[in-house]
Coordinates of C-alpha atoms in Angstrom, one line a residue:
X16 CA 0.0 0.0 0.0
X17 CA 1.5 3.3 -1.1
X18 CA 1.9 6.3 1.3
X19 CA -0.8 8.2 -0.6
X20 CA -3.4 5.4 -0.1
X21 CA -2.5 5.1 3.6
X22 CA -2.9 8.8 4.1
X23 CA -6.2 8.9 2.3
X24 CA -7.5 6.0 4.4
X25 CA -6.5 7.8 7.5
X26 CA -8.4 10.8 6.2
X27 CA -11.4 8.6 5.7
X28 CA -11.2 7.4 9.3
X29 CA -11.0 11.1 10.5
X30 CA -14.1 11.9 8.4
X31 CA -16.0 9.0 9.9
X32 CA -15.0 9.9 13.4
X33 CA -16.2 13.5 13.0
X34 CA -19.5 12.4 11.4
X35 CA -20.2 9.8 14.2
X36 CA -19.2 12.3 16.9
X37 CA -21.8 14.8 15.5
X38 CA -24.4 12.1 14.6
X39 CA -24.8 10.8 18.2
X40 CA -26.1 14.1 19.7
X41 CA -28.0 14.8 16.5
X42 CA -29.8 11.5 16.8
X43 CA -31.0 12.4 20.3
X44 CA -32.1 15.8 19.1
X45 CA -33.9 14.3 16.0
X46 CA -36.0 11.9 18.2
X47 CA -36.9 14.8 20.6
X48 CA -38.0 17.0 17.6
X49 CA -40.0 14.4 15.7
X50 CA -41.7 13.2 18.9
X51 CA -42.8 16.8 19.7
X52 CA -40.9 17.1 22.9
X53 CA -40.4 20.7 24.2
X54 CA -36.9 22.0 23.5
X55 CA -35.0 25.3 23.9
X56 CA -35.7 26.0 20.2
X57 CA -39.4 25.6 20.8
X58 CA -39.6 29.0 22.5
X59 CA -38.4 30.7 19.2
X60 CA -39.8 28.4 16.6
X61 CA -42.9 27.2 18.3
X62 CA -45.2 30.1 17.1
X63 CA -43.9 29.5 13.5
X64 CA -44.6 25.8 13.8
X65 CA -48.1 26.3 15.0
X66 CA -48.8 29.0 12.4
X67 CA -47.7 26.5 9.7
X68 CA -50.1 23.9 11.1
X69 CA -53.0 26.3 10.9
X70 CA -52.1 27.2 7.3
X71 CA -52.1 23.5 6.4
X72 CA -55.3 22.8 8.3
X73 CA -53.8 20.2 10.6
X74 CA -52.9 19.8 14.3
X75 CA -49.8 18.4 16.0
X76 CA -52.0 15.8 17.8
X77 CA -53.7 14.6 14.6
X78 CA -52.3 11.1 13.7
X79 CA -52.7 9.2 10.5
X80 CA -52.9 5.6 9.5
X81 CA -50.5 4.5 6.8
X82 CA -52.9 4.9 3.9
X83 CA -53.7 8.5 4.8
X84 CA -50.0 9.2 5.4
X85 CA -49.2 7.8 1.9
X86 CA -52.0 9.8 0.3
X87 CA -50.6 13.0 1.9
X88 CA -47.1 12.1 0.6
X89 CA -48.4 11.5 -2.9
X90 CA -50.4 14.7 -3.0
X91 CA -47.5 16.7 -1.5
X92 CA -45.2 15.3 -4.2
X93 CA -47.6 16.0 -7.0
X94 CA -48.2 19.6 -5.9
X95 CA -44.4 20.2 -5.6
X96 CA -43.8 18.5 -9.0
X97 CA -46.4 20.6 -10.8
X98 CA -45.4 23.9 -9.1
X99 CA -41.7 23.5 -9.8
X100 CA -42.3 22.4 -13.3
X101 CA -44.4 25.4 -14.0
X102 CA -41.9 27.8 -12.4
X103 CA -39.1 26.4 -14.5
X104 CA -41.1 26.7 -17.7
X105 CA -42.1 30.3 -16.9
X106 CA -38.8 31.6 -15.5
X107 CA -38.3 33.9 -18.4
X108 CA -41.3 36.0 -17.3
X109 CA -40.5 35.8 -13.6
X110 CA -38.3 38.2 -11.5
X111 CA -34.8 37.4 -10.2
X112 CA -33.5 36.7 -13.7
X113 CA -30.6 39.3 -14.3
X114 CA -29.2 37.2 -17.2
X115 CA -32.6 37.1 -19.0
X116 CA -32.6 33.3 -19.3
X117 CA -35.6 31.8 -21.1
X118 CA -38.0 29.2 -19.7
X119 CA -37.1 25.5 -20.0
X120 CA -38.7 23.1 -22.5
X121 CA -41.4 20.9 -21.0
X122 CA -39.4 17.7 -21.1
X123 CA -36.4 19.4 -19.4
X124 CA -38.6 21.0 -16.8
X125 CA -40.3 17.7 -16.1
X126 CA -36.9 15.9 -15.6
X127 CA -35.5 18.7 -13.4
X128 CA -38.7 19.0 -11.3
X129 CA -39.0 15.2 -10.8
X130 CA -35.3 15.2 -9.9
X131 CA -35.5 17.8 -7.1
X132 CA -38.9 16.7 -5.8
X133 CA -37.6 13.1 -5.4
X134 CA -34.3 14.2 -3.7
X135 CA -32.4 12.9 -6.7
X136 CA -31.1 16.2 -8.1
X137 CA -30.1 14.8 -11.4
X138 CA -29.5 17.9 -13.6
X139 CA -29.9 17.6 -17.4
X140 CA -28.7 21.2 -17.8
X141 CA -26.1 23.3 -16.1
X142 CA -27.6 25.7 -13.5
X143 CA -25.5 28.7 -14.2
X144 CA -26.3 28.7 -17.9
X145 CA -30.0 27.7 -17.9
X146 CA -31.6 28.7 -14.5
X147 CA -32.4 32.1 -13.1
X148 CA -31.7 33.1 -9.5
X149 CA -35.4 32.8 -8.8
X150 CA -35.5 29.2 -10.2
X151 CA -32.4 28.3 -8.2
X152 CA -33.4 29.9 -4.9
X153 CA -37.2 29.6 -4.8
X154 CA -37.5 26.5 -7.0
X155 CA -34.6 24.2 -6.4
X156 CA -33.4 25.2 -2.9
X157 CA -36.9 25.0 -1.5
X158 CA -37.3 21.5 -2.8
X159 CA -33.9 20.7 -1.3
X160 CA -35.5 21.2 2.1
X161 CA -38.9 19.6 1.4
X162 CA -37.7 16.4 -0.3
X163 CA -35.4 15.2 2.5
X164 CA -38.0 16.3 5.1
X165 CA -40.5 13.9 3.3
X166 CA -37.9 11.1 3.5
X167 CA -37.4 11.8 7.2
X168 CA -41.2 11.7 7.8
X169 CA -41.4 8.2 6.1
X170 CA -38.5 6.9 8.2
X171 CA -40.1 8.0 11.4
X172 CA -43.4 6.6 10.3
X173 CA -41.7 3.2 9.9
X174 CA -40.0 3.5 13.2
X175 CA -43.3 4.3 14.9
X176 CA -44.8 1.2 13.3
X177 CA -42.3 -0.9 15.3
X178 CA -43.0 1.0 18.5
X179 CA -46.8 1.6 18.7
X180 CA -49.1 -1.0 20.2
X181 CA -51.8 -2.1 17.9
X182 CA -53.2 1.4 17.1
X183 CA -52.3 1.4 13.4
X184 CA -51.2 5.0 13.6
X185 CA -47.8 6.1 12.2
X186 CA -47.8 9.9 12.8
X187 CA -48.8 12.9 10.8
X188 CA -47.0 13.5 7.5
X189 CA -47.4 17.3 7.5
X190 CA -46.3 17.7 11.1
X191 CA -43.2 15.6 10.5
X192 CA -42.2 17.6 7.4
X193 CA -42.6 20.9 9.3
X194 CA -40.6 19.7 12.2
X195 CA -37.8 18.2 10.0
X196 CA -37.5 21.5 8.1
X197 CA -37.9 24.0 10.9
X198 CA -35.9 22.4 13.7
X199 CA -33.3 20.2 11.9
X200 CA -32.6 21.1 8.3
X201 CA -32.9 24.9 8.5
X202 CA -30.6 25.5 11.5
X203 CA -27.9 23.1 10.1
X204 CA -28.1 24.6 6.7
X205 CA -27.9 28.1 8.0
X206 CA -24.7 27.3 10.0
X207 CA -23.0 25.6 7.0
X208 CA -24.1 28.4 4.6
X209 CA -22.6 31.0 6.9
X210 CA -19.3 29.2 7.0
X211 CA -19.4 28.7 3.2
X212 CA -20.0 32.4 2.6
X213 CA -17.2 33.3 5.0
X214 CA -14.9 31.0 3.0
X215 CA -15.8 32.7 -0.3
X216 CA -18.9 31.0 -1.7
X217 CA -21.0 33.7 -3.4
X218 CA -24.3 34.6 -1.7
X219 CA -25.7 37.6 -3.7
X220 CA -28.4 38.5 -6.2
X221 CA -26.2 40.8 -8.3
X222 CA -25.6 39.8 -12.0
X223 CA -22.8 37.8 -13.4
X224 CA -19.4 39.5 -13.6
X225 CA -16.9 39.6 -16.5
X226 CA -13.3 39.5 -15.4
X227 CA -10.0 39.7 -17.2
X228 CA -7.9 36.4 -17.4
X229 CA -4.4 36.6 -15.9
X230 CA -3.2 34.7 -18.9
X231 CA -5.1 34.6 -22.3
X232 CA -6.1 31.2 -23.7
X233 CA -7.2 30.2 -27.2
X234 CA -9.8 27.7 -28.6
X235 CA -9.7 25.7 -31.7
X236 CA -12.5 25.2 -34.3
X237 CA -14.0 22.4 -32.1
X238 CA -14.0 24.6 -29.0
X239 CA -11.1 22.9 -27.2
X240 CA -8.7 25.1 -25.2
X241 CA -5.2 25.3 -26.7
X242 CA -2.2 27.5 -26.3
X243 CA -2.4 31.0 -27.7
X244 CA 0.4 30.3 -30.2
X245 CA -1.0 27.0 -31.3
X246 CA -1.6 26.9 -35.1
X247 CA -5.0 25.3 -34.5
X248 CA -6.2 28.4 -32.5
X249 CA -9.0 30.2 -34.1
X250 CA -10.0 32.6 -31.3
X251 CA -8.1 34.2 -28.3
X252 CA -10.0 34.5 -25.1
X253 CA -9.0 37.2 -22.6
X254 CA -12.1 37.5 -20.5
X255 CA -14.3 35.1 -18.5
X256 CA -17.8 35.3 -17.0
X257 CA -18.1 34.5 -13.3
X258 CA -21.6 33.3 -12.4
X259 CA -22.7 34.7 -9.0
X260 CA -26.0 34.3 -7.2
X261 CA -27.3 32.8 -4.0
X262 CA -24.9 29.8 -4.0
X263 CA -23.9 29.3 -0.4
X264 CA -27.5 28.7 0.7
X265 CA -28.0 26.1 -2.0
X266 CA -24.7 24.4 -1.4
X267 CA -25.4 24.0 2.3
X268 CA -28.7 22.1 1.9
X269 CA -27.6 20.2 -1.1
X270 CA -25.0 18.5 1.1
X271 CA -27.0 18.2 4.4
X272 CA -30.3 17.0 2.7
X273 CA -28.5 14.3 0.6
X274 CA -29.7 16.3 -2.5
X275 CA -26.5 17.0 -4.4
X276 CA -27.7 19.4 -7.1
X277 CA -25.2 22.2 -7.5
X278 CA -25.7 25.8 -8.5
X279 CA -23.1 25.3 -11.2
X280 CA -22.7 22.5 -13.7
X281 CA -19.3 21.6 -12.2
X282 CA -20.9 21.2 -8.8
X283 CA -18.4 21.1 -5.9
X284 CA -15.5 20.8 -8.3
X285 CA -16.2 24.5 -8.9
X286 CA -14.1 26.9 -6.9
X287 CA -17.3 28.9 -6.5
X288 CA -19.1 26.2 -4.6
X289 CA -16.1 24.6 -2.9
X290 CA -13.3 27.2 -2.6
X291 CA -11.1 26.0 0.3
X292 CA -9.9 22.8 2.1
X293 CA -12.3 23.7 4.9
X294 CA -15.4 23.8 2.6
X295 CA -14.3 20.5 1.0
X296 CA -14.0 18.9 4.5
X297 CA -17.3 20.3 5.8
X298 CA -19.3 19.4 2.7
X299 CA -17.9 15.9 2.7
X300 CA -18.8 15.5 6.4
X301 CA -22.2 17.0 5.9
X302 CA -23.3 14.3 3.4
X303 CA -23.6 11.3 5.8
X304 CA -24.5 13.4 8.9
X305 CA -28.3 13.2 8.7
X306 CA -28.5 9.6 7.4
X307 CA -26.1 8.4 10.1
X308 CA -28.0 10.3 12.8
X309 CA -31.3 8.7 11.6
X310 CA -29.8 5.2 11.9
X311 CA -28.7 5.9 15.5
X312 CA -32.1 7.6 16.1
X313 CA -33.7 4.3 15.2
X314 CA -32.1 2.6 18.2
X315 CA -33.4 5.4 20.5
X316 CA -36.9 5.3 19.0
X317 CA -37.3 1.5 19.6
X318 CA -35.9 1.7 23.1
X319 CA -32.8 -0.4 22.3
X320 CA -29.7 1.6 21.1
X321 CA -28.0 -1.7 20.3
X322 CA -30.3 -2.0 17.3
X323 CA -29.1 1.3 15.8
X324 CA -25.5 0.4 16.5
X325 CA -26.0 -3.0 14.7
X326 CA -27.4 -1.3 11.6
X327 CA -24.6 1.3 11.7
X328 CA -22.0 -1.4 11.9
X329 CA -23.4 -3.0 8.7
X330 CA -23.3 0.4 7.0
X331 CA -19.8 1.1 8.1
X332 CA -18.5 -2.3 6.9
X333 CA -19.9 -1.8 3.4
X334 CA -18.8 1.8 3.2
X335 CA -15.2 0.9 4.3
X336 CA -14.9 -1.8 1.7
X337 CA -16.1 0.6 -1.0
X338 CA -13.8 3.4 0.2
X339 CA -10.7 1.1 0.1
X340 CA -11.7 -0.1 -3.4
X341 CA -12.2 3.4 -4.9
X342 CA -9.1 4.9 -3.2
X343 CA -6.9 2.0 -4.4
X344 CA -8.3 2.2 -7.9
X345 CA -7.9 6.0 -8.3
X346 CA -4.4 5.8 -6.8
X347 CA -3.3 3.9 -9.9
X348 CA -3.4 4.8 -13.5
X349 CA -6.1 3.6 -15.9
X350 CA -5.2 0.2 -17.5
X351 CA -4.6 1.8 -20.9
X352 CA -2.1 4.4 -19.5
X353 CA -0.4 2.0 -17.0
X354 CA 0.3 -0.5 -19.8
X355 CA 3.0 1.6 -21.4
X356 CA 4.2 3.4 -18.3
X357 CA 2.6 6.7 -19.4
X358 CA 1.6 7.5 -15.8
X359 CA 4.0 7.5 -12.8
X360 CA 2.1 6.4 -9.7
X361 CA 4.9 5.9 -7.2
X362 CA 5.3 9.4 -5.9
X363 CA 3.7 11.4 -3.1
X364 CA 1.1 14.1 -3.4
X365 CA -1.2 14.9 -6.3
X366 CA 1.3 13.8 -8.9
X367 CA 0.5 10.1 -8.1
X368 CA -2.5 8.2 -9.3
X369 CA -5.2 9.0 -11.8
X370 CA -5.4 12.7 -12.0
X371 CA -7.7 12.7 -15.0
X372 CA -10.9 14.7 -14.2
X373 CA -9.5 15.7 -10.8
X374 CA -9.1 19.3 -9.5
X375 CA -5.3 19.8 -8.7
X376 CA -6.3 21.8 -5.6
X377 CA -8.3 18.8 -4.3
X378 CA -6.2 15.8 -5.5
X379 CA -6.9 12.1 -6.0
X380 CA -7.4 11.0 -2.4
X381 CA -10.0 13.6 -1.4
X382 CA -11.8 13.1 -4.8
X383 CA -12.0 9.4 -4.3
X384 CA -13.3 9.8 -0.7
X385 CA -16.0 12.2 -1.9
X386 CA -17.0 9.8 -4.7
X387 CA -17.5 7.0 -2.2
X388 CA -19.5 9.1 0.2
X389 CA -21.7 10.8 -2.4
X390 CA -22.8 7.5 -4.0
X391 CA -23.2 5.6 -0.8
X392 CA -25.2 8.4 0.8
X393 CA -27.4 9.0 -2.3
X394 CA -26.1 12.6 -2.4
X395 CA -24.9 12.8 -6.0
X396 CA -22.7 15.9 -5.7
X397 CA -19.2 15.7 -7.0
X398 CA -15.8 17.4 -6.6
X399 CA -14.3 15.6 -9.6
X400 CA -15.4 14.3 -13.0
X401 CA -16.7 10.8 -12.8
X402 CA -15.9 10.3 -16.5
X403 CA -12.2 10.5 -15.6
X404 CA -12.3 7.7 -13.0
X405 CA -10.8 4.3 -13.6
X406 CA -13.2 1.5 -14.6
X407 CA -13.0 0.0 -11.1
X408 CA -13.4 3.5 -9.6
X409 CA -16.7 3.7 -11.5
X410 CA -17.8 0.2 -10.5
X411 CA -18.0 0.9 -6.7
X412 CA -20.3 4.0 -7.1
X413 CA -22.6 1.9 -9.4
X414 CA -22.8 -0.8 -6.7
X415 CA -23.4 1.6 -3.9
X416 CA -26.3 3.2 -5.8
X417 CA -27.7 0.0 -7.1
X418 CA -27.8 -1.6 -3.6
X419 CA -30.8 0.6 -3.0
X420 CA -29.6 3.3 -0.6
X421 CA -28.7 0.9 2.2
X422 CA -25.1 2.1 2.6
X423 CA -26.2 5.2 4.5
X424 CA -28.6 6.2 1.7
X425 CA -30.7 9.3 1.5
X426 CA -32.3 11.2 4.3
X427 CA -34.9 8.9 5.7
X428 CA -35.1 6.6 2.6
X429 CA -31.7 5.1 3.4
X430 CA -32.9 4.0 6.9
X431 CA -36.2 2.7 5.4
X432 CA -34.3 0.6 2.8
X433 CA -32.0 -0.7 5.5
X434 CA -35.0 -1.8 7.7
X435 CA -36.4 -3.5 4.6
X436 CA -33.3 -5.6 4.3
X437 CA -33.3 -6.3 8.0
X438 CA -36.8 -7.7 7.9
X439 CA -35.7 -10.0 5.1
X440 CA -32.7 -11.1 7.2
X441 CA -34.9 -11.7 10.2
X442 CA -37.3 -13.9 8.1
X443 CA -34.4 -15.9 6.6
X444 CA -32.6 -16.3 9.9
X445 CA -35.8 -17.4 11.7
X446 CA -36.6 -20.0 9.2
X447 CA -33.0 -21.3 9.4
X448 CA -33.3 -21.9 13.2
X449 CA -36.9 -22.9 13.3
X450 CA -38.2 -19.8 15.1
X451 CA -41.3 -17.6 14.5
X452 CA -40.1 -14.5 12.6
X453 CA -40.4 -11.4 14.7
X454 CA -38.5 -8.1 14.7
X455 CA -38.4 -6.0 17.9
X456 CA -41.4 -7.9 19.3
X457 CA -43.5 -7.5 16.1
X458 CA -44.4 -10.7 14.2
X459 CA -43.3 -10.8 10.6
X460 CA -45.9 -12.4 8.5
X461 CA -46.5 -12.8 4.7
X462 CA -47.9 -9.2 4.3
X463 CA -44.8 -7.8 6.0
X464 CA -42.5 -9.9 3.8
X465 CA -44.2 -8.8 0.6
X466 CA -43.7 -5.1 1.6
X467 CA -40.1 -5.6 2.6
X468 CA -39.4 -7.5 -0.7
X469 CA -40.9 -4.6 -2.7
X470 CA -38.7 -2.1 -0.8
X471 CA -35.6 -4.1 -1.6
X472 CA -36.3 -5.2 -5.2
X473 CA -38.3 -2.2 -6.6
X474 CA -35.3 0.1 -7.0
X475 CA -33.3 -2.5 -8.9
X476 CA -36.2 -3.3 -11.2
X477 CA -36.7 0.4 -12.0
X478 CA -33.0 0.8 -12.7
X479 CA -32.8 -2.3 -15.0
X480 CA -36.0 -1.2 -16.8
X481 CA -34.6 2.2 -17.5
X482 CA -31.3 0.8 -18.6
X483 CA -33.0 -1.5 -21.1
X484 CA -35.0 1.4 -22.6
X485 CA -32.0 3.6 -22.9
X486 CA -29.8 0.9 -24.3
X487 CA -32.2 -0.4 -26.9
X488 CA -33.3 3.1 -28.1
X489 CA -31.4 4.7 -31.0
X490 CA -31.6 7.9 -28.9
X491 CA -29.7 6.3 -26.1
X492 CA -27.0 5.1 -28.5
X493 CA -26.6 8.5 -30.0
X494 CA -26.4 10.2 -26.6
X495 CA -23.2 8.5 -25.4
X496 CA -19.8 9.8 -26.2
X497 CA -18.6 6.4 -27.5
X498 CA -19.7 2.8 -28.0
X499 CA -18.5 -0.4 -26.4
X500 CA -18.3 -1.0 -22.7
X501 CA -17.8 2.6 -21.7
X502 CA -20.8 3.7 -23.7
X503 CA -22.9 1.1 -22.0
X504 CA -21.5 2.2 -18.6
X505 CA -22.7 5.8 -19.4
X506 CA -26.2 4.6 -20.0
X507 CA -26.2 2.2 -17.1
X508 CA -24.9 4.8 -14.7
X509 CA -27.6 7.3 -15.8
X510 CA -30.3 4.7 -15.3
X511 CA -28.8 3.6 -11.9
X512 CA -28.3 7.2 -10.7
X513 CA -31.9 8.1 -11.5
X514 CA -33.6 4.9 -10.3
X515 CA -31.4 4.9 -7.2
X516 CA -32.3 8.5 -6.3
X517 CA -28.6 9.5 -6.4
X518 CA -28.3 12.1 -9.2
X519 CA -24.6 11.9 -10.0
X520 CA -23.7 11.6 -13.6
X521 CA -21.0 9.9 -15.6
X522 CA -19.9 12.6 -18.0
X523 CA -20.1 12.4 -21.8
X524 CA -23.8 11.6 -21.9
X525 CA -26.0 14.1 -23.8
X526 CA -28.7 13.9 -21.1
X527 CA -30.9 16.8 -22.3
X528 CA -32.9 14.8 -24.9
X529 CA -36.7 14.4 -24.7
X530 CA -36.6 10.6 -24.4
X531 CA -33.8 10.5 -21.9
X532 CA -35.5 13.3 -19.9
X533 CA -38.8 11.3 -19.8
X534 CA -37.3 7.9 -19.0
X535 CA -35.0 9.2 -16.2
X536 CA -37.8 11.5 -14.8
X537 CA -40.1 8.5 -14.6
X538 CA -37.4 6.4 -13.0
X539 CA -36.8 9.0 -10.4
X540 CA -40.5 9.1 -9.4
X541 CA -41.0 5.4 -9.4
X542 CA -37.6 4.6 -7.7
X543 CA -38.6 6.9 -4.8
X544 CA -42.3 6.5 -4.4
X545 CA -42.7 2.7 -4.8
X546 CA -40.2 1.9 -1.9
X547 CA -41.8 4.7 0.2
X548 CA -45.3 3.3 -0.4
X549 CA -44.1 -0.2 0.6
X550 CA -42.3 1.2 3.7
X551 CA -45.5 3.0 4.8
X552 CA -47.5 -0.2 4.2
X553 CA -45.0 -2.1 6.2
X554 CA -45.2 0.5 9.0
X555 CA -49.0 0.3 9.0
X556 CA -49.1 -3.5 9.3
X557 CA -46.5 -3.4 12.1
X558 CA -48.3 -0.6 13.9
X559 CA -51.5 -2.7 13.9
X560 CA -49.8 -5.6 15.7
X561 CA -49.4 -5.9 19.4
X562 CA -45.8 -6.6 20.5
X563 CA -44.9 -10.0 21.7
X564 CA -42.8 -10.6 24.8
X565 CA -39.2 -11.6 24.1
X566 CA -37.9 -14.8 25.5
X567 CA -34.8 -16.9 25.5
X568 CA -35.7 -18.3 22.1
X569 CA -36.1 -14.8 20.5
X570 CA -33.6 -14.1 17.7
X571 CA -31.1 -11.4 18.6
X572 CA -31.0 -8.7 15.9
X573 CA -28.1 -6.8 17.6
X574 CA -25.5 -9.5 17.6
X575 CA -22.4 -9.7 15.3
X576 CA -23.8 -12.9 13.8
X577 CA -27.0 -11.1 12.7
X578 CA -25.0 -8.2 11.3
X579 CA -23.0 -10.6 9.2
X580 CA -26.2 -12.3 7.9
X581 CA -27.6 -8.8 7.1
X582 CA -24.5 -8.0 5.1
X583 CA -24.7 -11.3 3.2
X584 CA -28.4 -10.7 2.3
X585 CA -27.5 -7.1 1.0
X586 CA -24.6 -8.3 -1.1
X587 CA -26.5 -11.3 -2.5
X588 CA -29.5 -9.2 -3.6
X589 CA -27.2 -6.6 -5.1
X590 CA -25.1 -9.2 -6.9
X591 CA -28.1 -11.0 -8.3
X592 CA -29.6 -7.8 -9.7
X593 CA -26.6 -5.9 -10.9
X594 CA -23.7 -8.3 -11.6
X595 CA -24.7 -9.1 -15.2
X596 CA -25.1 -5.4 -16.1
X597 CA -21.8 -4.5 -14.4
X598 CA -20.0 -7.2 -16.2
X599 CA -21.0 -5.6 -19.6
X600 CA -19.9 -2.2 -18.4
X601 CA -17.1 -1.3 -16.0
X602 CA -15.8 -4.9 -15.6
X603 CA -15.5 -5.4 -19.4
X604 CA -13.8 -2.0 -19.7
X605 CA -11.3 -2.8 -17.0
X606 CA -10.3 -6.1 -18.7
X607 CA -10.4 -4.7 -22.2
X608 CA -7.7 -2.2 -21.2
X609 CA -5.6 -4.8 -19.4
X610 CA -4.8 -6.8 -22.6

């Protein structure tokens, strides 16, 4: 193991330690907030909270069964989708548009609206060249708060299903959303935005600025940057346009809410969104903070903190394996370059490893860590170009996304998916030892198994269906930068990112085409709403059951043995659904370059 790899892995341990140190008290705070306990913040935010309830026509004491909770979620999603889509199409006639950008076409607006409403944040167009300040701040940033809040509401509904005693009630969707936004996401985002603005991230409504370049550059006939004295140069460029706008506020919630959609097309590889080592560190730490806190909050909600620690152990094992694989892969050259010794990988610092697509100021190690976190946590932001990664460096993000948000996952949806896998593991383990399946005192019957299976399998089915449509369509073939295994990887990654509610993109794909916009937009909606509906149905069935007393024969779900079984179930399901597709893409590309 090289010194660079070792240093990067030590940095990963430091990241994990900081996240867990913050997640423990945040988990305690989350439970108190979502259960409506009186806190110090209630004195200030309580009147606002009650005012929002009156505006929505609901009460904090009004509880819902799972069907009403699901209906509220679907109506809420539909209203947000229609509102955001209309705003994007009409942005040319709306205020807050100093660059006079026109409205988006209907297919692009649908894709972008579906993306931000579902917490995916896949972006078919670059924000700084296609979206007004009003669209970014009022449209996208607002959804960056509401979509994770909806996921948190579903997660707590599922937790309540395991706690309540036969009432069938799982909480109030609108109350949960208000509390998640008001008491959790807004304060955290405000703190991170203030630090970001202090570090140099723009937070302004003034128009874009034109600045003089320190050294002129030139472009050739195809638009590639070349030296000024290059014979192929057709135009000399001496000025650049700097996109400004309310960026710090959007960057903060894009990271904390597991959203990932950047103000700029370059996302956090842009010096405007991620200008300093401190912002890179804080943004990377912010990604897993809320998902990890929710996993630990699960143990507090069910009255047994060992349960949360057991799930966290499974997540950390999967994340650690993925981090090591990505870091090792990116610390080496691509097979094509390594074959003839074109890249020297034995040195220290940023000169070593695969620097293609990496920001020199960030380097290989920090870029690899970010890529592991952003795909495991269903965030989707990036501080490097995915298209420049090695084939094996691409494989791990695909696996993380394709597993269905269980390696941390999105805010709320990650915990829900993890509980779905846990229910499957409980059922399998109970059958193996001849015990009646039950989880935390709640019996697991055929109805619960059906819902857990849907939660686990639906994302993979949506991903594979989208990949089939894109691969077989002439539009999909023409949208990729090249054919062969890498071209297939581009389409597979797009389908996986959309269906897995991640939002990151493997560069080189012309994503802003009507068919691709419709297919990926549909994937995003189905990949989020179907597992959520199954999770709420599971919550409702569990909430209607009376808990059974635990005895000596009760299966322990907090033991190392059960954690190992859970890991096996997760890996087996992922392997059975994704391995054939991965073999045609990144794996084939890796071996093609090795010979």
